[in-house]
Amino acid sequence: MGAKLFCWPQGSPGISMMLRALLLTSLLSWANGQEGQAMLPEEKTKIRDQIVEMFDHAYGSYMKYAYPADELMPLSCRGRVRGLEPNRGDIDDSLGKFSLTLIDTLDTLVVLNKLDEFEDAVRRTLRDVRLDNDVVVSVFETNIRVLGGLLGAHVMADMLRQRGERMQWYGDELLHMAKELGHRLLPAFNTTSGLPYPRVNLRYGVLNPLSRTGTESDTCTACAGTMILEFAALSRLSGEAVFEENARKALDVLWEKRQRGSDLVGTVINIHNGDWVRRDSGVGAGIDSYYEYLMKAYVLLGDNVYLERFNTHYSAIMKYISQPPLLLNVHMHNPTVSVRSWMDSLLAFFPGLQVLRGDLKPAIETHEMLYQVTKQHKFLPEAFTTEFRVHWGQHPLRPEFAESTYYLYKATGDPYYLRVGQSIVEKLNAHARVPCGFAAVQDVRTGVHEDRMDSFFLAEMFKYLYLLFSEKNQLHFDIDDYIFTTEAHLLPVSLSTSQPPCRGNNTEAATAVEEDLFTYSCPSTQTLFPNNPSFAKTIRDSYKYLTGVGRAFHASPVRGIELPLHDHGMEPVEFLKSMGISLTPLNEAGDTGTQGEAHKGVYRVKLVAEVTQTTEEEEVEPLVVQLISPPFLGRTVLTAGPAKFGMDLTKQEHGVKGSIVKTSPYTACGPIENAEELSGHIALALRGDCMFAAKAHRLQEAGAIGVIFIDHREGSNSADTPLFQMVGDGASRADITIPLVFLFSQEGALLTSALEDHSNVDVLMLPKERQLGKTTDKTDKPLGKMNIKFRLAEEGELGEGEARGPTLQFFLEKGEVVLEEEEYKQQADSCLTPGDDHMPCSNGQTAASPPSHSPNDPNTDP
């Protein structure tokens, strides 16, 4: 693009604004052009090589610093061994002392053409990995990561062996390990309903007295419904039908228990009687891969029943949950009402599933929305609101967005999605890379890292990114001969014909749904958008500025907008929102028809605004846990977060006082074993394993007068992580009346340490501003407020020295509104004298005086 030089006469009005607008427009046009620009083969090769280097850094760090541990701790440069590190709650249920990351990464090595490393890794697995450890693991996670990893690696090893190039020594050892693991998971299915227990002891099963599990009554829908691919593949490869039969029975129960009116399922179900425990329905956490496995089971196994069920559910999803580009949870029994105003990042897989279904338009819409969120926050936050603000700030390097990007590129061939993939690569390198691997982001708002690199990062992220930038002839095998599991392990679609199906595979006929072009066939780009390469772009363009980031400036009769943002770092739209100002497009505002008379009888309304930056989040009023018994005597104060249910401590004048007692079990997710000891006291409970509301309900029934939840994420603290409000489980929680607060792990460690050192610790739970021994201080009042002083003056009457700091100026003229920025310097002889409400100025004007302190004065009451 050739450069052009624009010259303006000196003294022309608005030159600065016009130049800035021109520059902004040019930059945005260039950036948008880059996103839609075709990518040359050389550039694709360069990015693919970069992805391989990133994989080598991550995998090499695991092998160097962590193996044979399950996971790498990239900040500590050591392995995470369960029992040797602080307990993180249900996150640790993935760890079974079976070299999780190695097994999860095996088939990734083949995809990336690292065949020497693959052969070495298989030998290590056979030599070092044991599956009979006395450890309680998640049935769901062990199935998709370890069983799926072993099966995917076996399929790859068998493929290489049959070609005669490599692995001639291989004798199906990985398949034997997979079969052993399958038998160790089978005891979880020993329930009256056929739905599996959520956890199993690898050595002792579920009901054995030594198993330390089997007391659970609930499981998530995805946990029970994400077994069929791995278990059916194991059955068809090993010849033992028992695995597929059990996985199929669990799916049958979930199908039977769907809400017949809406054809939706809930999030959590009782494994013994099949009653729904949580009835909110969506496509994200708790349900996601249940829908995915119905669709993919049809592709892998060729059984129409799976597809018919998926199509029934999909119709309900598009009717109730899909509100393009959003996907919002609803109540399964009353699906016209959304149950929450935020979405979780796991739903990012859904556009990829819609591509498999052949429903491209909503897939493109939702994916574009997600891309705009990543532009705003660098990564997808673990949860974000319908206004695209952060709800939960964590980002554990999840691959679902990259997965959907890969599927959309495969379906459309649109180079735009290569640019999206390029942005993922760049952000990982810029914001997640550390010397010993890649670290999860504890909060996308602060960029603080977490000492965690989950195995799925190597199993999924690098597969999808590498495949995105690879041509079919650059791969060691035909990728279209395989289906991806939810953990991106590769299973051959030939299993539907080369192996006999499970006995008794037919169930009741599915509810009839309207069939379309893709009901029984996979879509092709020629059918989807023949001779229309801009198909995807025309859909995306409607959502390009969804989050308010990156909107280009367009010239109009209104000459421009300048905002005092130098010290605030806020997006203009967010800045205006913080002041309660809504923007209306000019073409919706109507034509005044008075442009020709714009300079007659001009009056100006001047707004002098002193503004402090508002936070991106809705305001969370901090609470405290104050230790008041000797030897603390109120001097130890721990910052705590509130809950959206339970007693409202802000309405309790003196807070709630009591002695603290540690709950047994500490997670409060099973029957409370020390109810007598808890009665009349404040309970301490660890976050994780089940919902906050379920814990609170159990502890309230046990007689606790309050609950302090402690974060299970190692190293979290209130200084680095913004407070959040604990939410319920989607149902009404009016039955919970005790106060509930949340402490991050570092503050929680102080409290538990105090309890260990002293036989009795009394605490006070109350709002931070009312803590004992605290004098009222205006600095504690929340920021985000602004003072506005205004006056009317004729044109030319506004002099210098009338206000301090950045100001906003509205010019009300016939037919136009202009919002400009002005800087006024405080003069020593200013007519605005602090302390007087109104003072006559030297020129006879009357001005409203500004506050008597500067905006940054700690004594200022905003």
JSON list of C-alpha atoms in Angstrom, two decimals, residues 791 797 802 831 839-847:
[
{"chain": "A", "resi": 791, "resn": "ARG", "atom": "CA", "xyz": [-22.85, 26.21, 33.44]},
{"chain": "A", "resi": 797, "resn": "GLU", "atom": "CA", "xyz": [-17.06, 33.66, 27.20]},
{"chain": "A", "resi": 802, "resn": "GLU", "atom": "CA", "xyz": [-11.63, 28.00, 35.19]},
{"chain": "A", "resi": 831, "resn": "CYS", "atom": "CA", "xyz": [-12.03, 32.94, 40.42]},
{"chain": "A", "resi": 839, "resn": "MET", "atom": "CA", "xyz": [-18.21, 33.12, 43.76]},
{"chain": "A", "resi": 840, "resn": "PRO", "atom": "CA", "xyz": [-18.48, 36.00, 41.31]},
{"chain": "A", "resi": 841, "resn": "CYS", "atom": "CA", "xyz": [-15.71, 35.73, 38.73]},
{"chain": "A", "resi": 842, "resn": "SER", "atom": "CA", "xyz": [-13.68, 38.73, 37.63]},
{"chain": "A", "resi": 843, "resn": "ASN", "atom": "CA", "xyz": [-15.54, 38.98, 34.34]},
{"chain": "A", "resi": 844, "resn": "GLY", "atom": "CA", "xyz": [-18.94, 38.87, 36.00]},
{"chain": "A", "resi": 845, "resn": "GLN", "atom": "CA", "xyz": [-19.64, 35.19, 35.26]},
{"chain": "A", "resi": 846, "resn": "THR", "atom": "CA", "xyz": [-21.01, 32.86, 37.88]},
{"chain": "A", "resi": 847, "resn": "ALA", "atom": "CA", "xyz": [-19.27, 29.51, 38.14]}
]
